[in-house]
Short mmCIF file of C-alpha atoms and ligand atoms in Angstrom, two decimals:
data_model
loop_
_atom_site.label_atom_id
_atom_site.label_comp_id
_atom_site.label_asym_id
_atom_site.label_seq_id
_atom_site.Cartn_x
_atom_site.Cartn_y
_atom_site.Cartn_z
CA UNK A 1 -2.60 -16.56 -13.00
CA UNK A 2 -1.89 -13.67 -15.45
CA UNK A 3 -3.30 -10.24 -15.70
CA UNK A 4 -4.73 -10.26 -18.99
CA UNK A 5 -7.30 -7.13 -19.05
CA UNK A 6 -6.64 -3.82 -17.08
CA UNK A 7 -9.72 -0.90 -16.69
CA UNK A 8 -9.44 2.69 -15.47
CA UNK A 9 -13.81 3.12 -14.63
CA UNK A 10 -13.74 7.28 -13.91
CA UNK A 11 -17.62 7.46 -12.75
CA UNK A 12 -19.37 10.65 -10.81
CA UNK A 13 -22.41 9.08 -9.16
CA UNK A 14 -22.47 11.87 -6.32
CA UNK A 15 -18.98 12.91 -7.33
CA UNK A 16 -16.44 11.94 -8.43
CA UNK A 17 -14.48 8.17 -8.57
CA UNK A 18 -11.34 6.62 -10.61
CA UNK A 19 -11.15 2.73 -10.26
CA UNK A 20 -8.88 0.65 -11.54
CA UNK A 21 -11.15 -3.26 -12.71
CA UNK A 22 -8.11 -6.18 -12.64
CA UNK A 23 -9.14 -8.89 -15.21
CA UNK A 24 -6.92 -11.93 -14.95
CA UNK A 25 -7.25 -15.75 -18.30
CA UNK A 26 -8.62 -17.31 -15.59
CA UNK A 27 -12.50 -14.32 -15.78
CA UNK A 28 -11.11 -13.12 -11.33
CA UNK A 29 -11.76 -9.33 -11.38
CA UNK A 30 -10.26 -7.27 -8.83
CA UNK A 31 -11.12 -4.15 -7.75
CA UNK A 32 -8.56 -1.43 -6.87
CA UNK A 33 -9.97 2.56 -6.07
CA UNK A 34 -7.71 5.33 -7.31
CA UNK A 35 -9.53 8.41 -6.42
CA UNK A 36 -7.54 11.57 -4.70
CA UNK A 37 -9.29 14.28 -4.68
CA UNK A 38 -9.14 17.70 -7.11
CA UNK A 39 -6.67 16.14 -8.83
CA UNK A 40 -8.59 12.46 -9.87
CA UNK A 41 -7.36 13.39 -13.98
CA UNK A 42 -3.56 13.24 -13.20
CA UNK A 43 -3.85 9.12 -11.47
CA UNK A 44 -6.42 8.34 -14.17
CA UNK A 45 -3.99 8.74 -16.68
CA UNK A 46 -1.01 7.78 -14.79
CA UNK A 47 -2.31 4.40 -14.89
CA UNK A 48 -3.77 4.71 -18.44
CA UNK A 49 -1.02 5.94 -20.12
CA UNK A 50 1.99 4.02 -17.90
CA UNK A 51 1.12 1.62 -15.67
CA UNK A 52 -1.45 -0.74 -17.16
CA UNK A 53 1.59 -1.38 -20.24
CA UNK A 54 3.32 -2.68 -17.18
CA UNK A 55 1.30 -4.49 -15.14
CA UNK A 56 -0.77 -7.37 -18.65
CA UNK A 57 0.98 -10.24 -18.64
CA UNK A 58 2.18 -10.61 -15.22
CA UNK A 59 1.38 -13.13 -12.58
CA UNK A 60 -1.24 -11.67 -10.90
CA UNK A 61 -0.60 -13.82 -7.78
CA UNK A 62 2.92 -12.17 -6.78
CA UNK A 63 1.60 -8.62 -5.46
CA UNK A 64 5.17 -7.47 -3.08
CA UNK A 65 7.19 -7.75 -6.10
CA UNK A 66 4.41 -5.67 -8.25
CA UNK A 67 4.48 -2.90 -5.16
CA UNK A 68 8.23 -2.96 -5.84
CA UNK A 69 8.33 -3.32 -9.85
CA UNK A 70 6.18 -0.01 -10.18
CA UNK A 71 7.77 1.59 -6.46
CA UNK A 72 11.56 0.99 -7.74
CA UNK A 73 10.97 0.58 -11.88
CA UNK A 74 9.32 5.00 -11.98
CA UNK A 75 12.66 5.86 -11.31
CA UNK A 76 10.82 8.81 -9.74
CA UNK A 77 9.45 7.80 -6.13
CA UNK A 78 6.67 9.05 -3.62
CA UNK A 79 4.08 11.49 -4.36
CA UNK A 80 0.00 11.88 -3.86
CA UNK A 81 -0.07 11.05 -7.62
CA UNK A 82 2.19 7.59 -7.79
CA UNK A 83 1.29 5.93 -4.54
CA UNK A 84 -2.35 6.01 -5.33
CA UNK A 85 -2.18 4.47 -8.71
CA UNK A 86 0.48 2.28 -7.33
CA UNK A 87 -2.50 1.46 -4.47
CA UNK A 88 -4.95 0.84 -6.39
CA UNK A 89 -3.23 -1.97 -8.56
CA UNK A 90 -2.28 -3.44 -4.93
CA UNK A 91 -6.09 -3.74 -3.78
CA UNK A 92 -6.36 -4.85 -6.68
CA UNK A 93 -4.38 -7.42 -6.67
CA UNK A 94 -4.94 -8.69 -2.69
CA UNK A 95 -9.27 -8.14 -4.48
CA UNK A 96 -8.20 -11.74 -7.11
CA UNK A 97 -5.97 -13.51 -4.26
CA UNK A 98 -8.55 -13.80 -1.81
CA UNK A 99 -10.81 -15.12 -5.14
CA UNK A 100 -8.27 -17.16 -6.12
CA UNK A 101 -8.63 -18.47 -2.10
CA UNK A 102 -12.26 -18.17 -1.64
CA UNK A 103 -11.13 -15.99 1.12
CA UNK A 104 -11.92 -12.78 2.79
CA UNK A 105 -8.79 -10.75 2.63
CA UNK A 106 -8.66 -10.24 5.59
CA UNK A 107 -7.80 -13.25 6.75
CA UNK A 108 -5.36 -13.32 4.18
CA UNK A 109 -3.43 -10.94 6.54
CA UNK A 110 -3.47 -12.98 9.82
CA UNK A 111 -7.31 -13.52 10.46
CA UNK A 112 -9.63 -11.42 12.92
CA UNK A 113 -7.97 -9.80 15.40
CA UNK A 114 -11.63 -7.86 16.98
CA UNK A 115 -15.46 -8.95 16.07
CA UNK A 116 -15.81 -5.21 14.51
CA UNK A 117 -13.63 -2.07 13.99
CA UNK A 118 -15.27 1.04 16.04
CA UNK A 119 -15.85 4.38 13.72
CA UNK A 120 -16.38 7.89 14.08
CA UNK A 121 -18.67 9.13 11.95
CA UNK A 122 -19.14 13.53 10.89
CA UNK A 123 -21.11 15.44 13.44
CA UNK A 124 -21.34 19.35 12.28
CA UNK A 125 -22.78 22.61 13.07
CA UNK A 126 -22.83 26.26 11.72
CA UNK A 127 -24.48 26.73 15.80
CA UNK A 128 -24.26 24.82 18.85
CA UNK A 129 -28.14 23.82 18.51
CA UNK A 130 -27.40 22.14 15.18
CA UNK A 131 -24.13 20.93 16.37
CA UNK A 132 -26.42 18.70 18.62
CA UNK A 133 -28.86 17.67 16.36
CA UNK A 134 -26.56 16.28 14.13
CA UNK A 135 -24.47 14.65 16.75
CA UNK A 136 -27.99 12.96 18.29
CA UNK A 137 -28.11 12.44 14.31
CA UNK A 138 -25.22 9.90 14.42
CA UNK A 139 -26.03 8.65 17.92
CA UNK A 140 -30.23 7.18 16.57
CA UNK A 141 -27.30 5.72 13.41
CA UNK A 142 -25.43 3.79 15.62
CA UNK A 143 -22.56 5.69 15.55
CA UNK A 144 -20.06 5.14 19.38
CA UNK A 145 -17.86 8.35 17.89
CA UNK A 146 -18.55 11.63 16.59
CA UNK A 147 -16.09 13.98 15.09
CA UNK A 148 -16.64 17.39 15.36
CA UNK A 149 -17.00 20.39 13.62
CA UNK A 150 -18.57 23.82 13.31
CA UNK A 151 -18.78 26.97 12.15
CA UNK A 152 -16.78 30.10 13.72
CA UNK A 153 -18.31 33.50 13.90
CA UNK A 154 -16.97 35.35 11.79
CA UNK A 155 -16.08 33.30 9.08
CA UNK A 156 -18.67 32.35 6.02
CA UNK A 157 -17.42 29.31 5.13
CA UNK A 158 -15.40 26.93 6.92
CA UNK A 159 -13.87 23.35 7.06
CA UNK A 160 -16.01 20.25 7.97
CA UNK A 161 -20.25 21.62 8.34
CA UNK A 162 -22.02 20.14 5.86
CA UNK A 163 -23.38 23.84 4.00
CA UNK A 164 -26.71 23.59 1.98
CA UNK A 165 -25.52 23.32 -0.81
CA UNK A 166 -24.54 19.74 0.19
CA UNK A 167 -28.13 19.59 1.85
CA UNK A 168 -30.57 20.48 -2.32
CA UNK A 169 -27.45 18.42 -3.61
CA UNK A 170 -28.94 15.69 -1.51
CA UNK A 171 -32.35 16.31 -2.53
CA UNK A 172 -32.95 16.41 1.21
CA UNK A 173 -31.04 14.05 2.22
CA UNK A 174 -28.61 15.69 5.55
CA UNK A 175 -25.49 14.46 4.39
CA UNK A 176 -22.35 14.71 5.12
CA UNK A 177 -20.07 17.86 4.02
CA UNK A 178 -19.06 16.58 0.66
CA UNK A 179 -15.23 19.11 0.60
CA UNK A 180 -14.80 19.03 -3.81
CA UNK A 181 -17.63 21.25 -5.55
CA UNK A 182 -17.77 20.84 -8.72
CA UNK A 183 -17.22 23.26 -10.92
CA UNK A 184 -14.53 24.97 -13.41
CA UNK A 185 -12.09 26.59 -10.50
CA UNK A 186 -12.10 26.51 -6.31
CA UNK A 187 -14.80 28.09 -4.02
CA UNK A 188 -12.04 30.54 -2.53
CA UNK A 189 -13.25 30.04 1.68
CA UNK A 190 -11.93 32.69 4.51
CA UNK A 191 -9.77 32.03 7.80
CA UNK A 192 -8.81 33.37 10.97
CA UNK A 193 -6.95 31.92 14.10
CA UNK A 194 -8.10 33.42 16.29
CA UNK A 195 -11.34 33.78 16.39
CA UNK A 196 -11.17 29.62 15.28
CA UNK A 197 -9.13 29.01 18.41
CA UNK A 198 -10.70 31.08 20.40
CA UNK A 199 -14.70 29.96 19.67
CA UNK A 200 -13.52 25.96 19.67
CA UNK A 201 -12.94 24.75 22.87
CA UNK A 202 -17.19 26.81 23.54
CA UNK A 203 -18.06 23.71 21.32
CA UNK A 204 -16.52 21.49 23.56
CA UNK A 205 -16.96 22.38 26.15
CA UNK A 206 -21.29 22.83 25.38
CA UNK A 207 -21.19 19.29 24.10
CA UNK A 208 -19.19 17.54 27.54
CA UNK A 209 -22.42 19.89 28.65
CA UNK A 210 -25.02 18.05 26.61
CA UNK A 211 -23.38 14.35 25.97
CA UNK A 212 -22.17 13.95 28.84
CA UNK A 213 -17.89 12.95 29.10
CA UNK A 214 -18.49 9.72 28.00
CA UNK A 215 -18.40 9.99 24.69
CA UNK A 216 -15.57 9.67 22.51
CA UNK A 217 -15.38 13.23 20.06
CA UNK A 218 -13.09 13.53 17.56
CA UNK A 219 -12.03 16.80 15.95
CA UNK A 220 -10.18 18.43 12.96
CA UNK A 221 -7.99 21.55 13.04
CA UNK A 222 -7.35 20.56 8.99
CA UNK A 223 -3.24 21.78 9.04
CA UNK A 224 -4.41 25.41 9.74
CA UNK A 225 -2.91 26.24 12.45
CA UNK A 226 0.88 26.47 13.20
CA UNK A 227 2.97 24.36 15.60
CA UNK A 228 2.62 27.22 19.32
CA UNK A 229 -1.60 26.99 17.73
CA UNK A 230 -1.65 23.88 18.03
CA UNK A 231 -0.86 23.51 21.14
CA UNK A 232 -2.75 26.35 22.24
CA UNK A 233 -5.34 24.77 21.28
CA UNK A 234 -4.09 20.65 22.27
CA UNK A 235 -4.26 22.15 25.57
CA UNK A 236 -7.60 24.02 25.76
CA UNK A 237 -9.57 21.49 24.98
CA UNK A 238 -7.81 19.12 27.64
CA UNK A 239 -10.78 19.76 30.27
CA UNK A 240 -13.30 17.51 27.09
CA UNK A 241 -11.09 14.81 26.97
CA UNK A 242 -10.56 14.21 23.00
CA UNK A 243 -9.95 10.57 21.78
CA UNK A 244 -8.35 12.69 19.22
CA UNK A 245 -6.89 16.16 17.52
CA UNK A 246 -6.27 15.37 13.88
CA UNK A 247 -3.89 17.10 11.69
CA UNK A 248 -3.59 20.47 14.02
CA UNK A 249 -0.80 22.03 11.72
CA UNK A 250 1.24 21.14 8.82
CA UNK A 251 3.34 18.43 9.00
CA UNK A 252 6.01 18.26 6.75
CA UNK A 253 8.27 19.72 8.87
CA UNK A 254 7.64 16.39 11.36
CA UNK A 255 9.84 18.33 14.19
CA UNK A 256 6.84 21.37 14.65
CA UNK A 257 5.10 18.82 16.64
CA UNK A 258 7.67 18.23 18.41
CA UNK A 259 6.24 21.96 20.36
CA UNK A 260 2.41 20.56 20.06
CA UNK A 261 3.75 16.96 22.35
CA UNK A 262 5.43 19.58 24.65
CA UNK A 263 2.41 21.33 25.78
CA UNK A 264 -0.60 19.05 25.44
CA UNK A 265 -1.18 15.65 26.18
CA UNK A 266 -4.26 16.01 23.91
CA UNK A 267 -3.16 12.93 22.12
CA UNK A 268 -2.65 13.91 18.10
CA UNK A 269 -3.98 12.12 14.52
CA UNK A 270 -2.04 12.95 11.88
CA UNK A 271 -1.11 11.38 7.93
CA UNK A 272 -4.31 11.19 6.14
CA UNK A 273 -2.06 13.50 3.11
CA UNK A 274 0.71 11.38 4.16
CA UNK A 275 1.72 8.37 1.13
CA UNK A 276 4.57 6.33 2.56
CA UNK A 277 6.29 5.61 5.33
CA UNK A 278 9.25 8.01 5.46
CA UNK A 279 6.29 10.46 5.93
CA UNK A 280 5.78 8.89 9.63
CA UNK A 281 9.37 7.76 10.70
CA UNK A 282 10.50 10.77 12.78
CA UNK A 283 6.62 11.23 14.08
CA UNK A 284 6.42 7.74 15.43
CA UNK A 285 10.16 7.01 16.22
CA UNK A 286 10.01 10.38 18.43
CA UNK A 287 5.84 9.04 19.96
CA UNK A 288 4.77 12.52 18.40
CA UNK A 289 1.88 11.52 16.93
CA UNK A 290 -0.88 8.53 19.17
CA UNK A 291 -2.94 8.03 15.61
CA UNK A 292 -2.15 6.95 12.17
CA UNK A 293 -4.32 8.78 9.88
CA UNK A 294 -3.72 7.11 6.68
CA UNK A 295 -5.20 5.49 3.85
CA UNK A 296 -4.84 2.27 1.89
CA UNK A 297 -6.30 3.93 -0.85
CA UNK A 298 -3.18 7.08 -0.65
CA UNK A 299 -0.04 5.37 1.20
CA UNK A 300 0.95 2.85 -2.09
CA UNK A 301 -2.15 0.13 -1.33
CA UNK A 302 -3.46 -2.83 1.81
CA UNK A 303 0.88 -3.70 1.70
CA UNK A 304 2.39 -0.64 1.75
CA UNK A 305 0.51 0.26 4.49
CA UNK A 306 0.13 -2.12 6.38
CA UNK A 307 3.80 -1.75 6.94
CA UNK A 308 3.64 1.35 8.25
CA UNK A 309 1.56 0.32 11.37
CA UNK A 310 3.41 -2.63 11.88
CA UNK A 311 6.81 -0.45 12.33
CA UNK A 312 3.82 2.40 14.34
CA UNK A 313 2.57 -1.14 16.91
CA UNK A 314 6.73 -1.18 17.92
CA UNK A 315 5.83 2.83 19.00
CA UNK A 316 2.20 1.44 21.06
CA UNK A 317 0.63 4.04 17.98
CA UNK A 318 -2.76 2.95 15.92
CA UNK A 319 -5.09 3.70 13.50
CA UNK A 320 -6.76 6.17 12.11
CA UNK A 321 -7.33 5.83 8.53
CA UNK A 322 -9.11 7.83 7.23
CA UNK A 323 -11.89 7.57 5.43
CA UNK A 324 -14.59 10.77 3.54
CA UNK A 325 -16.79 9.86 0.73
CA UNK A 326 -13.65 10.71 -1.73
CA UNK A 327 -12.18 7.31 -0.21
CA UNK A 328 -14.10 4.99 -2.68
CA UNK A 329 -16.74 2.12 -1.65
CA UNK A 330 -13.39 -0.21 -2.46
CA UNK A 331 -10.31 1.63 -0.60
CA UNK A 332 -13.15 1.44 1.93
CA UNK A 333 -13.18 -2.68 1.83
CA UNK A 334 -10.15 -2.16 2.20
CA UNK A 335 -9.70 -0.63 4.98
CA UNK A 336 -11.79 -2.95 6.96
CA UNK A 337 -9.47 -6.10 5.61
CA UNK A 338 -6.39 -4.80 7.33
CA UNK A 339 -8.37 -2.78 10.26
CA UNK A 340 -9.98 -6.13 11.57
CA UNK A 341 -6.01 -8.37 11.06
CA UNK A 342 -3.79 -5.58 12.26
CA UNK A 343 -3.71 -5.41 16.41
CA UNK A 344 -3.13 -2.20 16.79
CA UNK A 345 -6.34 -0.71 15.60
CA UNK A 346 -7.64 2.53 16.75
CA UNK A 347 -10.49 3.56 15.08
CA UNK A 348 -11.70 3.45 11.27
CA UNK A 349 -13.34 6.54 9.99
CA UNK A 350 -16.84 6.51 8.36
CA UNK A 351 -18.42 8.99 5.70
CA UNK A 352 -21.66 7.35 3.84
CA UNK A 353 -21.63 6.96 0.24
CA UNK A 354 -23.97 8.48 -1.15
CA UNK A 355 -27.32 6.60 -2.65
CA UNK A 356 -26.04 6.25 -6.61
CA UNK A 357 -22.49 4.74 -5.18
CA UNK A 358 -24.54 2.92 -3.25
CA UNK A 359 -25.14 1.48 -6.89
CA UNK A 360 -22.00 1.96 -8.59
CA UNK A 361 -20.48 -0.30 -6.31
CA UNK A 362 -22.11 -3.27 -4.91
CA UNK A 363 -20.71 -4.03 -1.11
CA UNK A 364 -20.40 -6.81 1.38
CA UNK A 365 -19.41 -4.80 4.16
CA UNK A 366 -21.76 -4.29 7.38
CA UNK A 367 -22.39 -1.76 9.87
CA UNK A 368 -24.15 -2.94 13.41
CA UNK A 369 -24.40 -0.57 16.76
CA UNK A 370 -21.80 1.55 15.44
CA UNK A 371 -19.26 -1.21 14.18
CA UNK A 372 -17.39 -1.57 10.66
CA UNK A 373 -16.59 -5.60 8.86
CA UNK A 374 -15.79 -5.93 6.12
CA UNK A 375 -18.34 -9.18 5.52
CA UNK A 376 -16.44 -12.74 4.48
CA UNK A 377 -16.66 -12.46 1.10
CA UNK A 378 -13.47 -13.88 -1.45
CA UNK A 379 -11.75 -10.88 -2.16
CA UNK A 380 -12.62 -6.95 -0.95
CA UNK A 381 -16.38 -7.34 -0.61
CA UNK A 382 -16.79 -5.29 -3.93
CA UNK A 383 -17.95 -5.22 -7.36
CA UNK A 384 -18.76 -2.64 -9.28
CA UNK A 385 -21.86 -1.38 -11.99
CA UNK A 386 -19.28 -0.41 -14.94
CA UNK A 387 -22.72 -0.40 -16.69
CA UNK A 388 -24.23 1.79 -14.03
CA UNK A 389 -20.79 4.03 -13.59
CA UNK A 390 -21.20 4.49 -17.16
CA UNK A 391 -24.39 6.52 -16.47
CA UNK A 392 -22.23 9.35 -14.22
CA UNK A 393 -19.50 10.34 -16.37
CA UNK A 394 -16.49 12.66 -15.02
CA UNK A 395 -17.06 16.37 -13.73
CA UNK A 396 -14.68 18.45 -12.72
CA UNK A 397 -14.57 19.41 -9.35
CA UNK A 398 -11.60 21.16 -7.04
CA UNK A 399 -11.04 21.33 -3.08
CA UNK A 400 -11.40 25.00 -1.33
CA UNK A 401 -9.41 26.90 -0.65
CA UNK A 402 -8.30 29.61 1.82
CA UNK A 403 -7.16 32.85 2.35
CA UNK A 404 -6.45 35.64 5.35
CA UNK A 405 -8.49 38.70 5.72
CA UNK A 406 -5.33 40.40 3.83
CA UNK A 407 -5.49 37.92 1.40
CA UNK A 408 -2.60 35.88 2.09
CA UNK A 409 -3.26 32.32 0.33
CA UNK A 410 -3.47 29.83 3.52
CA UNK A 411 -3.31 25.95 4.63
CA UNK A 412 -7.36 25.12 3.94
C1 CS2 B 1 -11.29 14.97 6.49
C2 CS2 B 1 -12.22 15.20 5.02
O1 CS2 B 1 -12.51 12.74 6.94
C3 CS2 B 1 -11.45 14.06 6.72
O2 CS2 B 1 -10.97 14.06 8.54
O3 CS2 B 1 -9.89 15.85 5.98
O4 CS2 B 1 -12.16 15.30 4.49
C4 CS2 B 1 -10.39 16.01 3.73
O5 CS2 B 1 -10.77 17.27 4.06
C5 CS2 B 1 -10.75 14.99 2.59
O6 CS2 B 1 -10.72 13.92 2.61
C6 CS2 B 1 -10.26 15.44 0.96
O7 CS2 B 1 -9.91 15.62 0.28
MG1 MG B 2 -8.88 14.62 8.69
#
């Protein structure tokens, strides 16, 4: 079964997506997500100009060999662009193998280890009232676990708050926070750590008082705190029993988490911007995190993320796969198949895509009573309507960035 066609499809229904579509000589097709938010076209070029010529004529069944070939023959390894490109090829080959076998991919990965995948949704509000409404609306949508993001008095805009702009753009449909804003340049946002550290514990106190002790609550600090500030936040949130505190400090320097661990027992989740197992080696080996946040799309595909999670399992570290709207329906499907098969599954992030996106990508996953399931169609269970995709050409969009009051650039 030879790969005899490879297309890189770029579409922008509700936001930009990059999809690799492989076709074999006997007509089987496979899809892979290669969407890298705000840098989409870099992966398109990597795929079109460098990877596609290497795929044509290859045996589509040899997934691991193809992975190793693309990783080692490139000489230049790791990094978000390379690993998103390799991820797309890997997902597409697993999709093809599932179709060739007549089985959903999770069956090829060892079968189901659970009946469904607990998922969390994004509740947010500039005010506590708005936040309470958002939490209730997510509970009505069936979510059993909720990520809480809040506005901070004195800050104009902050990560994770569904803004009015998004609201208008979505023609009045309440829509989760879409971080990448269409436009020729990125938006500058303001940040102040001390106001944030003062405010967030008061919000979790209010949420617990309103919604009780059981509801699993998550929060994303989005890489903005120094290690000691992260320790402070983790400690101040302990009374509110968080499911996890995410990206509490930038983790390029993995040992930074030692100081956080030293001061708080709040569970820590990290890794959505990591790309390989090597980014996790120390923080998993030293038990400095509790959840691996990587997405299949950004970590070399199903083949490589499974290795990361197998390594994590030895340290009782669980999965918490990244699942915002910039992970396409193909990337989400791959995450669900992997998540259903591994033993050390923790939770799956699930932001709903927009209506146009659901037209472009026909999906077979189910969402019931707070649990996702990838479905039992052969392969990954997603088909791409290229005509529909063709209606929405790429639109330049950037993630915002932060500046402090004194003008210093800060992590967004
Ligand atoms: C976030 C993302 O969902 C999350 O946990 O960190 O929304 C992130 O900001 C985007 O994926 C960036 O593209
Ligand atoms: Mg995050």
